[in-house]
Amino acid sequence: MSEDKHSEDKEMRFDRADLEDHEVQNIHSQVGREKEEPKEGFAFPPLIIVFMCMGLCLWAGFEISHSSGGFKWDVYDPDKKSTGKEVAKVYDPIKAGKRVYNNCIACHQANGMGVPGAFPPLAGSDWMGKSPDVLARIVIYGLSGEIVVNGETYNNVMTPLSNLSDKEVAAVLSYTRNAWGNQYSIVTEEEVAAVRAAVGSRSSPYTAAELLEQFPD
Ligand code: HEC
């Protein structure tokens, strides 16, 4: 039964292929008639396309204005002369000293208050106003024995921080002399270098008594 249908189909197809020329033209003209003719004139494009184009323009605008160096012709010029308007980075010993202070934090604490009975305070300490000669000696060579700070007596050992550079010692002292309400002049690298040159190598830490004798004021 199904085979019968099959052969019928074949026959029909054969018939169609066997059409006369005018019949083919007839069919074609029928098909052509059913298609809409293209019209002349303006048709609004689909909204989604319009929005996509707007989005693209917006993005491109941002992209160009962000990465064009302000449309200045000389931004990529390696030989560009300085206009003098750029701010030179100045070295701030107090800022630098805050980082070096990490070497002191374990004992004198972040707030500079030290630990009662063990580590004397640097905040408000009457020793902070002493000359850089005294302070640099304490940091580079250490301190031991009795010391009176703000009327309190301490008797402990501060290990020498001889591995710090002159610049770092100057920075950390500048910081401690201007932190937590302290207000003293900054200490320079040259002052610290002078101390190191004057003392040379020294194995035993200073004592407060020795420093007070050597630098009475
Ligand atoms: C290991 C703990 C320790 C560290 C680290 C330490 N100190 Fe001290 N510091 C002491 C002790 C203890 C004394 C008191 C010593 C004594 O009893 O003779 C002292 C005393 C001082 C004093 C004199 C007294 C005062 O309170 O003003 C100064 C100034 C000072 N230290 C600064 C520093 C600075 C700056 C650093 C970091 C670069 C530092 N110390 C790191 C333990 C320490």
Coordinates of N, CA and C and ligand atoms in Angstrom, one line a residue:
M1 N 0.8 -1.2 0.0 CA 0.0 0.0 0.0 C 0.9 1.2 0.0
S2 N 1.8 1.2 0.9 CA 2.7 2.4 1.0 C 3.5 2.5 -0.3
E3 N 3.9 1.4 -0.9 CA 4.7 1.4 -2.1 C 3.9 2.0 -3.2
D4 N 2.6 1.7 -3.2 CA 1.7 2.3 -4.3 C 1.8 3.8 -4.3
K5 N 1.7 4.4 -3.0 CA 1.6 5.8 -2.8 C 2.9 6.4 -3.3
H6 N 4.0 5.7 -3.0 CA 5.3 6.2 -3.4 C 5.4 6.4 -4.9
S7 N 5.0 5.4 -5.6 CA 5.1 5.5 -7.1 C 4.2 6.5 -7.6
E8 N 3.0 6.7 -7.0 CA 2.1 7.8 -7.4 C 2.8 9.2 -7.3
D9 N 3.5 9.4 -6.2 CA 4.3 10.7 -6.0 C 5.3 10.9 -7.1
K10 N 6.0 9.8 -7.4 CA 7.0 9.9 -8.4 C 6.4 10.3 -9.7
E11 N 5.2 9.8 -10.0 CA 4.5 10.1 -11.3 C 4.2 11.6 -11.3
M12 N 3.7 12.1 -10.2 CA 3.3 13.5 -10.1 C 4.4 14.4 -10.4
R13 N 5.5 14.1 -9.7 CA 6.7 14.9 -9.9 C 7.2 14.9 -11.4
F14 N 7.0 13.8 -11.9 CA 7.4 13.7 -13.4 C 6.5 14.6 -14.2
D15 N 5.2 14.6 -13.8 CA 4.3 15.4 -14.6 C 4.7 16.9 -14.5
R16 N 5.0 17.3 -13.3 CA 5.3 18.7 -13.1 C 6.5 19.1 -13.9
A17 N 7.5 18.2 -13.9 CA 8.7 18.5 -14.7 C 8.4 18.6 -16.2
D18 N 7.3 18.1 -16.5 CA 7.0 18.0 -17.9 C 6.2 19.2 -18.4
L19 N 6.1 20.3 -17.6 CA 5.2 21.4 -18.0 C 5.7 22.1 -19.2
E20 N 4.8 22.7 -19.9 CA 5.1 23.6 -21.0 C 5.7 24.9 -20.6
D21 N 6.4 25.6 -21.4 CA 7.1 26.8 -21.1 C 6.0 27.9 -20.5
H22 N 4.9 28.0 -21.2 CA 4.0 29.0 -20.8 C 3.4 28.7 -19.4
E23 N 3.3 27.4 -19.2 CA 2.8 27.0 -17.9 C 3.8 27.3 -16.8
V24 N 5.1 27.2 -17.0 CA 6.1 27.5 -16.1 C 6.0 29.0 -15.8
Q25 N 5.9 29.8 -16.9 CA 5.8 31.3 -16.7 C 4.6 31.6 -15.9
N26 N 3.6 30.9 -16.2 CA 2.3 31.2 -15.5 C 2.5 31.0 -13.9
I27 N 3.1 29.9 -13.6 CA 3.4 29.6 -12.2 C 4.3 30.7 -11.5
H28 N 5.3 31.0 -12.3 CA 6.3 32.0 -11.8 C 5.6 33.4 -11.5
S29 N 4.7 33.7 -12.5 CA 4.0 35.0 -12.4 C 3.1 35.0 -11.2
Q30 N 2.5 33.8 -10.9 CA 1.6 33.7 -9.8 C 2.4 33.9 -8.5
V31 N 3.6 33.2 -8.4 CA 4.4 33.4 -7.2 C 4.8 34.8 -7.1
G32 N 5.2 35.4 -8.2 CA 5.7 36.8 -8.1 C 4.6 37.8 -7.6
R33 N 3.4 37.5 -8.0 CA 2.3 38.4 -7.6 C 2.0 38.3 -6.1
E34 N 2.2 37.2 -5.5 CA 2.0 37.1 -4.1 C 3.0 37.8 -3.2
K35 N 4.2 38.1 -3.8 CA 5.2 38.8 -3.0 C 4.9 40.3 -3.0
E36 N 5.2 40.9 -1.9 CA 5.0 42.4 -1.8 C 6.1 43.1 -2.6
E37 N 5.7 44.0 -3.4 CA 6.7 44.8 -4.1 C 7.4 45.7 -3.2
P38 N 8.8 45.9 -3.3 CA 9.5 46.8 -2.5 C 9.0 48.2 -2.7
K39 N 8.8 49.0 -1.6 CA 8.3 50.3 -1.7 C 9.4 51.4 -1.6
E40 N 9.3 52.5 -2.2 CA 10.2 53.6 -2.0 C 9.8 54.4 -0.8
G41 N 10.7 55.0 -0.1 CA 10.3 55.8 1.0 C 11.1 55.5 2.3
F42 N 10.7 56.1 3.4 CA 11.4 55.9 4.7 C 10.7 55.0 5.6
A43 N 11.5 54.0 6.2 CA 10.9 53.1 7.2 C 11.7 53.2 8.4
F44 N 11.1 53.4 9.6 CA 11.9 53.5 10.8 C 12.5 52.2 11.2
P45 N 13.9 52.1 11.5 CA 14.5 50.9 11.8 C 14.0 50.4 13.2
P46 N 14.1 49.1 13.5 CA 13.6 48.6 14.7 C 14.3 49.3 15.9
L47 N 13.5 49.5 17.0 CA 14.0 50.3 18.1 C 15.2 49.7 18.8
I48 N 15.3 48.3 18.8 CA 16.4 47.7 19.4 C 17.7 48.0 18.8
I49 N 17.7 48.2 17.4 CA 18.9 48.6 16.7 C 19.3 50.0 17.0
V50 N 18.2 50.9 17.1 CA 18.5 52.3 17.5 C 19.2 52.4 18.8
F51 N 18.7 51.6 19.8 CA 19.3 51.7 21.2 C 20.7 51.1 21.2
M52 N 20.9 50.0 20.4 CA 22.2 49.4 20.4 C 23.2 50.4 19.8
C53 N 22.8 51.1 18.8 CA 23.7 52.1 18.2 C 24.0 53.2 19.2
M54 N 23.0 53.7 19.9 CA 23.2 54.8 20.9 C 24.1 54.3 22.0
G55 N 23.9 53.1 22.4 CA 24.8 52.5 23.4 C 26.3 52.4 22.9
L56 N 26.4 52.0 21.7 CA 27.8 51.9 21.1 C 28.4 53.3 21.1
C57 N 27.7 54.3 20.6 CA 28.2 55.6 20.6 C 28.6 56.1 21.9
L58 N 27.8 55.9 22.9 CA 28.1 56.3 24.3 C 29.4 55.7 24.8
W59 N 29.5 54.4 24.6 CA 30.6 53.6 25.1 C 31.9 54.1 24.4
A60 N 31.8 54.3 23.1 CA 32.9 54.8 22.3 C 33.4 56.2 22.7
G61 N 32.4 57.0 23.1 CA 32.7 58.4 23.5 C 33.5 58.3 24.8
F62 N 33.0 57.5 25.8 CA 33.7 57.4 27.0 C 35.1 56.9 26.8
E63 N 35.2 55.8 26.0 CA 36.5 55.2 25.8 C 37.5 56.2 25.2
I64 N 37.0 57.0 24.2 CA 38.0 57.9 23.6 C 38.4 59.0 24.6
S65 N 37.4 59.5 25.3 CA 37.7 60.7 26.2 C 38.6 60.2 27.4
H66 N 38.5 58.9 27.7 CA 39.3 58.4 28.8 C 40.7 58.1 28.5
S67 N 40.9 57.6 27.2 CA 42.2 57.1 26.9 C 42.9 58.0 25.8
S68 N 42.5 59.2 25.7 CA 43.1 60.0 24.6 C 44.1 61.1 25.2
G69 N 44.3 61.0 26.5 CA 45.2 62.0 27.1 C 44.8 63.4 26.9
G70 N 43.5 63.6 27.0 CA 42.9 65.0 26.9 C 43.1 65.6 25.5
F71 N 43.4 64.8 24.5 CA 43.6 65.2 23.2 C 44.7 66.2 23.1
K72 N 45.7 66.1 24.0 CA 46.9 66.9 23.9 C 47.9 66.2 22.9
W73 N 48.5 67.0 22.1 CA 49.3 66.3 21.0 C 50.6 65.8 21.6
D74 N 51.0 66.3 22.8 CA 52.4 65.9 23.2 C 52.4 64.9 24.4
V75 N 51.2 64.3 24.7 CA 51.2 63.4 25.9 C 52.1 62.2 25.8
Y76 N 52.2 61.7 24.5 CA 53.1 60.5 24.4 C 54.5 60.9 23.9
D77 N 54.8 62.2 24.0 CA 56.1 62.6 23.5 C 57.2 62.4 24.6
P78 N 58.1 61.4 24.3 CA 59.1 61.1 25.4 C 60.0 62.2 25.6
D79 N 60.1 63.2 24.7 CA 61.1 64.3 24.9 C 60.3 65.5 25.5
K80 N 59.1 65.3 25.9 CA 58.3 66.4 26.5 C 59.1 67.1 27.6
K81 N 59.1 68.4 27.5 CA 59.7 69.2 28.6 C 58.8 69.4 29.7
S82 N 59.3 69.4 30.9 CA 58.5 69.6 32.1 C 57.9 71.0 32.1
T83 N 56.7 71.1 32.5 CA 56.0 72.4 32.5 C 56.3 73.1 33.8
G84 N 56.9 72.4 34.8 CA 57.1 72.9 36.1 C 55.9 72.9 37.0
K85 N 54.8 72.4 36.4 CA 53.6 72.4 37.2 C 53.5 71.1 38.0
E86 N 54.2 70.1 37.6 CA 54.2 68.8 38.3 C 54.8 69.0 39.7
V87 N 54.2 68.4 40.7 CA 54.7 68.6 42.1 C 55.8 67.6 42.3
A88 N 57.0 68.1 42.7 CA 58.1 67.3 43.0 C 57.8 66.5 44.3
K89 N 58.1 65.2 44.3 CA 57.8 64.4 45.5 C 58.9 64.8 46.5
V90 N 58.4 65.4 47.6 CA 59.4 65.8 48.6 C 59.4 64.7 49.7
Y91 N 60.6 64.5 50.2 CA 60.8 63.5 51.2 C 60.3 64.0 52.5
D92 N 59.4 63.3 53.2 CA 58.8 63.7 54.4 C 59.3 62.8 55.5
P93 N 60.3 63.3 56.3 CA 60.9 62.4 57.3 C 59.9 61.9 58.3
I94 N 58.9 62.7 58.7 CA 57.9 62.2 59.7 C 57.1 61.1 59.1
K95 N 56.7 61.2 57.8 CA 55.9 60.1 57.2 C 56.8 58.9 57.1
A96 N 58.0 59.0 56.7 CA 58.9 57.9 56.5 C 59.2 57.3 57.9
G97 N 59.3 58.1 58.9 CA 59.6 57.7 60.3 C 58.5 56.8 60.8
K98 N 57.3 57.1 60.4 CA 56.2 56.3 60.9 C 56.3 54.8 60.6
R99 N 56.9 54.6 59.4 CA 57.1 53.2 58.9 C 58.3 52.6 59.7
V100 N 59.3 53.4 60.0 CA 60.5 52.9 60.7 C 60.1 52.6 62.2
Y101 N 59.1 53.3 62.6 CA 58.6 53.1 64.0 C 58.2 51.7 64.3
N102 N 57.9 50.9 63.2 CA 57.6 49.5 63.4 C 58.6 48.8 64.2
N103 N 59.9 49.3 64.1 CA 61.0 48.7 64.9 C 60.9 49.0 66.4
C104 N 60.0 49.9 66.8 CA 60.0 50.3 68.2 C 58.6 49.9 68.8
I105 N 57.7 49.5 68.0 CA 56.3 49.3 68.4 C 56.1 48.2 69.5
A106 N 56.9 47.2 69.4 CA 56.8 46.1 70.3 C 57.0 46.5 71.7
C107 N 57.8 47.5 72.0 CA 58.1 47.9 73.3 C 57.4 49.2 73.6
H108 N 57.5 50.2 72.8 CA 57.0 51.5 73.1 C 55.5 51.7 72.7
Q109 N 55.0 50.7 72.0 CA 53.6 50.6 71.6 C 53.2 51.6 70.5
A110 N 52.1 51.3 69.8 CA 51.7 52.1 68.6 C 51.3 53.5 69.1
N111 N 50.7 53.6 70.3 CA 50.3 54.9 70.8 C 51.4 55.6 71.6
G112 N 52.6 55.1 71.5 CA 53.8 55.7 72.2 C 53.7 55.7 73.7
M113 N 52.8 55.0 74.3 CA 52.6 55.1 75.7 C 53.5 54.1 76.5
G114 N 54.2 53.2 75.7 CA 55.0 52.2 76.4 C 54.2 51.2 77.2
V115 N 54.9 50.5 78.1 CA 54.2 49.6 79.0 C 54.7 49.9 80.5
P116 N 53.7 50.3 81.3 CA 54.1 50.8 82.7 C 55.0 49.8 83.4
G117 N 56.0 50.3 84.0 CA 56.9 49.4 84.7 C 58.0 48.7 83.9
A118 N 57.8 48.7 82.5 CA 58.7 47.9 81.7 C 59.3 48.8 80.6
F119 N 58.5 49.4 79.8 CA 59.0 50.2 78.7 C 58.5 51.7 78.8
P120 N 59.4 52.6 78.9 CA 58.9 54.0 79.2 C 58.2 54.6 77.9
P121 N 57.3 55.6 78.1 CA 56.6 56.2 77.0 C 57.5 57.1 76.2
L122 N 57.1 57.2 74.9 CA 57.8 58.2 74.1 C 56.8 59.4 73.9
A123 N 55.5 59.1 74.0 CA 54.5 60.2 74.0 C 54.6 61.0 75.2
G124 N 54.9 62.3 75.0 CA 55.0 63.2 76.2 C 56.2 63.0 77.0
S125 N 57.1 62.1 76.6 CA 58.3 61.9 77.4 C 59.2 63.1 77.4
D126 N 59.8 63.3 78.6 CA 60.7 64.5 78.8 C 62.0 64.2 78.1
W127 N 62.3 63.0 77.7 CA 63.5 62.7 77.0 C 63.4 63.0 75.5
M128 N 62.2 63.1 75.0 CA 62.0 63.4 73.5 C 62.5 64.8 73.1
G129 N 62.6 65.7 74.1 CA 63.1 67.0 73.7 C 64.6 67.2 73.9
K130 N 65.3 66.1 74.3 CA 66.7 66.2 74.4 C 67.3 66.2 73.0
S131 N 68.6 66.6 73.0 CA 69.3 66.8 71.7 C 69.3 65.5 70.9
P132 N 69.4 65.7 69.5 CA 69.5 64.5 68.7 C 70.8 63.7 69.0
D133 N 71.8 64.4 69.6 CA 73.0 63.6 70.0 C 72.6 62.5 71.0
V134 N 71.7 62.8 72.0 CA 71.3 61.9 73.0 C 70.4 60.8 72.4
L135 N 69.4 61.3 71.6 CA 68.4 60.3 71.1 C 69.0 59.4 70.1
A136 N 69.9 59.9 69.2 CA 70.5 59.0 68.2 C 71.4 57.9 68.9
R137 N 72.0 58.3 70.0 CA 72.8 57.4 70.8 C 72.0 56.3 71.3
I138 N 70.8 56.6 71.9 CA 69.9 55.6 72.5 C 69.5 54.6 71.4
V139 N 69.1 55.1 70.2 CA 68.6 54.2 69.2 C 69.7 53.3 68.6
I140 N 70.8 53.9 68.3 CA 71.9 53.2 67.7 C 72.6 52.2 68.6
Y141 N 72.8 52.7 69.9 CA 73.6 51.9 70.8 C 72.9 51.2 71.9
G142 N 71.6 51.6 72.0 CA 70.8 50.9 73.1 C 70.9 51.7 74.4
L143 N 70.1 51.2 75.4 CA 70.1 51.9 76.7 C 69.8 50.9 77.8
S144 N 70.5 51.0 78.9 CA 70.2 50.1 80.0 C 70.4 50.8 81.3
G145 N 70.0 50.1 82.4 CA 70.2 50.7 83.7 C 69.0 51.6 84.0
E146 N 69.2 52.3 85.1 CA 68.1 53.2 85.6 C 67.9 54.4 84.7
I147 N 66.6 54.7 84.4 CA 66.3 56.0 83.7 C 65.0 56.5 84.3
V148 N 65.0 57.8 84.5 CA 63.7 58.4 85.0 C 63.0 59.1 83.9
V149 N 61.8 58.7 83.5 CA 61.1 59.3 82.4 C 59.8 59.8 83.0
N150 N 59.6 61.1 82.9 CA 58.4 61.8 83.5 C 58.2 61.5 84.9
G151 N 59.3 61.4 85.7 CA 59.2 61.1 87.1 C 59.1 59.6 87.5
E152 N 58.9 58.8 86.5 CA 58.9 57.3 86.8 C 60.2 56.7 86.5
T153 N 60.6 55.8 87.4 CA 61.9 55.2 87.2 C 61.8 53.8 86.5
Y154 N 62.5 53.6 85.4 CA 62.5 52.3 84.7 C 64.0 51.8 84.8
N155 N 64.0 50.5 84.8 CA 65.4 49.8 84.8 C 65.3 48.6 84.0
N156 N 65.5 48.8 82.7 CA 65.3 47.7 81.8 C 66.4 47.8 80.7
V157 N 66.3 47.0 79.7 CA 67.3 47.1 78.6 C 66.6 47.4 77.3
M158 N 67.1 48.4 76.6 CA 66.7 48.7 75.2 C 67.8 48.2 74.3
T159 N 67.5 47.2 73.5 CA 68.5 46.6 72.6 C 68.9 47.6 71.5
P160 N 70.1 47.7 71.1 CA 70.5 48.6 70.1 C 69.9 48.3 68.7
L161 N 69.5 49.4 68.0 CA 69.0 49.2 66.7 C 70.0 49.7 65.6
S162 N 71.2 49.1 65.7 CA 72.3 49.6 64.9 C 72.2 49.3 63.5
N163 N 71.2 48.4 63.1 CA 71.0 48.0 61.7 C 70.3 49.1 60.9
L164 N 69.6 50.1 61.6 CA 68.9 51.1 61.0 C 70.0 52.1 60.3
S165 N 69.6 52.6 59.2 CA 70.5 53.6 58.5 C 70.4 54.9 59.2
D166 N 71.4 55.8 58.9 CA 71.3 57.2 59.4 C 70.0 57.8 59.1
K167 N 69.6 57.6 57.8 CA 68.3 58.2 57.3 C 67.1 57.7 58.1
E168 N 67.2 56.4 58.4 CA 66.0 55.8 59.1 C 66.0 56.2 60.6
V169 N 67.2 56.4 61.2 CA 67.2 56.8 62.6 C 66.7 58.3 62.6
A170 N 67.1 59.1 61.7 CA 66.7 60.5 61.6 C 65.2 60.5 61.4
A171 N 64.7 59.7 60.6 CA 63.2 59.6 60.3 C 62.4 59.2 61.5
V172 N 62.9 58.1 62.2 CA 62.1 57.6 63.3 C 62.1 58.6 64.4
L173 N 63.2 59.3 64.6 CA 63.2 60.3 65.7 C 62.4 61.5 65.3
S174 N 62.4 61.9 64.1 CA 61.6 63.0 63.6 C 60.1 62.7 63.8
Y175 N 59.8 61.4 63.6 CA 58.4 61.0 63.8 C 58.0 61.0 65.3
T176 N 58.8 60.4 66.1 CA 58.5 60.3 67.5 C 58.5 61.7 68.2
R177 N 59.3 62.6 67.6 CA 59.3 63.9 68.2 C 58.1 64.8 67.7
N178 N 57.3 64.2 66.8 CA 56.2 65.0 66.3 C 54.9 64.1 66.2
A179 N 54.9 63.1 67.0 CA 53.6 62.2 67.1 C 53.0 62.4 68.5
W180 N 51.8 62.0 68.6 CA 51.1 61.9 69.9 C 51.1 63.2 70.7
G181 N 51.2 64.4 69.9 CA 51.2 65.6 70.7 C 52.6 66.2 70.9
N182 N 53.7 65.3 70.7 CA 55.0 65.8 70.8 C 55.3 66.9 69.7
Q183 N 56.1 67.9 70.1 CA 56.4 68.9 69.1 C 57.8 69.4 69.2
Y184 N 58.7 68.7 68.5 CA 60.1 69.1 68.5 C 60.6 69.2 67.1
S185 N 61.8 69.8 66.9 CA 62.3 69.9 65.5 C 62.6 68.5 65.0
I186 N 62.6 68.4 63.6 CA 63.0 67.1 63.0 C 64.5 66.9 63.2
V187 N 64.9 65.6 63.1 CA 66.3 65.2 63.2 C 66.8 64.9 61.8
T188 N 68.0 65.4 61.5 CA 68.5 65.2 60.1 C 69.4 64.0 60.1
E189 N 69.6 63.5 58.8 CA 70.4 62.4 58.6 C 71.9 62.8 59.0
E190 N 72.3 64.0 58.7 CA 73.6 64.5 59.0 C 73.9 64.4 60.5
E191 N 72.9 64.8 61.3 CA 73.1 64.8 62.7 C 73.3 63.4 63.2
V192 N 72.6 62.4 62.6 CA 72.8 61.0 63.0 C 74.1 60.5 62.6
A193 N 74.5 60.9 61.3 CA 75.8 60.4 60.8 C 76.9 60.9 61.7
A194 N 76.8 62.2 62.2 CA 77.8 62.8 63.0 C 77.9 62.0 64.3
V195 N 76.8 61.5 64.9 CA 76.8 60.7 66.1 C 77.6 59.4 65.9
R196 N 77.2 58.8 64.8 CA 77.8 57.5 64.5 C 79.3 57.6 64.3
A197 N 79.7 58.7 63.6 CA 81.1 59.0 63.4 C 81.9 59.3 64.7
A198 N 81.2 60.0 65.6 CA 81.9 60.4 66.9 C 82.0 59.2 67.8
V199 N 81.0 58.3 67.8 CA 81.0 57.2 68.8 C 81.8 56.0 68.2
G200 N 81.6 55.8 67.0 CA 82.3 54.6 66.3 C 81.6 53.4 66.8
S201 N 82.4 52.3 66.9 CA 81.7 51.0 67.4 C 81.8 51.0 68.9
R202 N 80.8 50.5 69.5 CA 80.6 50.5 71.0 C 79.8 49.3 71.3
S203 N 80.3 48.4 72.2 CA 79.6 47.2 72.4 C 78.5 47.3 73.5
S204 N 78.8 48.1 74.5 CA 77.8 48.2 75.6 C 76.8 49.3 75.4
P205 N 75.6 49.1 75.8 CA 74.6 50.2 75.7 C 74.9 51.4 76.6
Y206 N 74.4 52.5 76.2 CA 74.5 53.7 77.1 C 73.7 53.5 78.3
T207 N 74.0 54.3 79.4 CA 73.1 54.4 80.5 C 72.6 55.8 80.5
A208 N 71.5 56.0 81.2 CA 70.9 57.4 81.3 C 71.9 58.3 82.0
A209 N 72.6 57.8 83.0 CA 73.5 58.6 83.8 C 74.6 59.1 82.9
E210 N 75.2 58.2 82.1 CA 76.3 58.6 81.2 C 75.8 59.6 80.2
L211 N 74.6 59.5 79.7 CA 74.1 60.5 78.7 C 73.9 61.8 79.4
L212 N 73.4 61.8 80.6 CA 73.1 63.1 81.3 C 74.4 63.8 81.6
E213 N 75.4 63.0 81.9 CA 76.7 63.6 82.3 C 77.3 64.2 81.0
Q214 N 77.3 63.5 79.9 CA 77.9 63.9 78.7 C 77.1 65.1 78.0
F215 N 75.8 65.1 78.2 CA 74.9 66.1 77.6 C 74.0 66.7 78.7
P216 N 74.6 67.5 79.6 CA 73.8 68.0 80.8 C 72.5 68.6 80.5
D217 N 72.3 69.3 79.3 CA 71.0 69.9 79.1 C 70.2 69.2 78.2
Ligands
HEC1 C1 63.2 45.8 73.0 C2 62.3 46.9 73.4 C3 62.6 48.2 72.9 C4 62.6 48.6 71.5 C5 62.4 47.7 70.3 C6 62.8 50.0 71.5 N1 63.0 50.5 72.8 FE1 63.3 52.4 73.3 N2 63.4 51.9 75.2 C7 63.2 50.6 75.7 C8 63.5 50.5 77.1 C9 63.4 49.3 78.0 C10 63.9 51.8 77.5 C11 64.4 52.2 78.9 C12 65.8 51.7 79.1 C13 66.3 51.7 80.5 O1 65.6 51.3 81.4 O2 67.5 52.2 80.7 C14 63.8 52.6 76.3 C15 64.1 54.0 76.2 C16 64.0 54.8 75.1 C17 64.1 56.2 75.1 C18 64.4 57.1 76.2 C19 63.3 57.2 77.3 C20 62.0 57.7 76.8 O3 61.0 57.0 77.0 O4 61.9 58.7 76.1 C21 63.9 56.6 73.8 C22 64.0 58.0 73.3 C23 63.6 55.4 73.1 N3 63.7 54.3 73.9 C24 63.3 55.4 71.7 C25 63.2 54.3 71.0 C26 63.0 54.3 69.5 C27 62.9 55.5 68.7 C28 62.9 53.0 69.2 C29 62.7 52.4 67.8 C30 63.7 52.9 66.8 C31 63.0 52.1 70.3 N4 63.2 53.0 71.4 C32 62.9 50.8 70.3 C33 62.8 49.5 75.0 C34 62.8 49.4 73.6

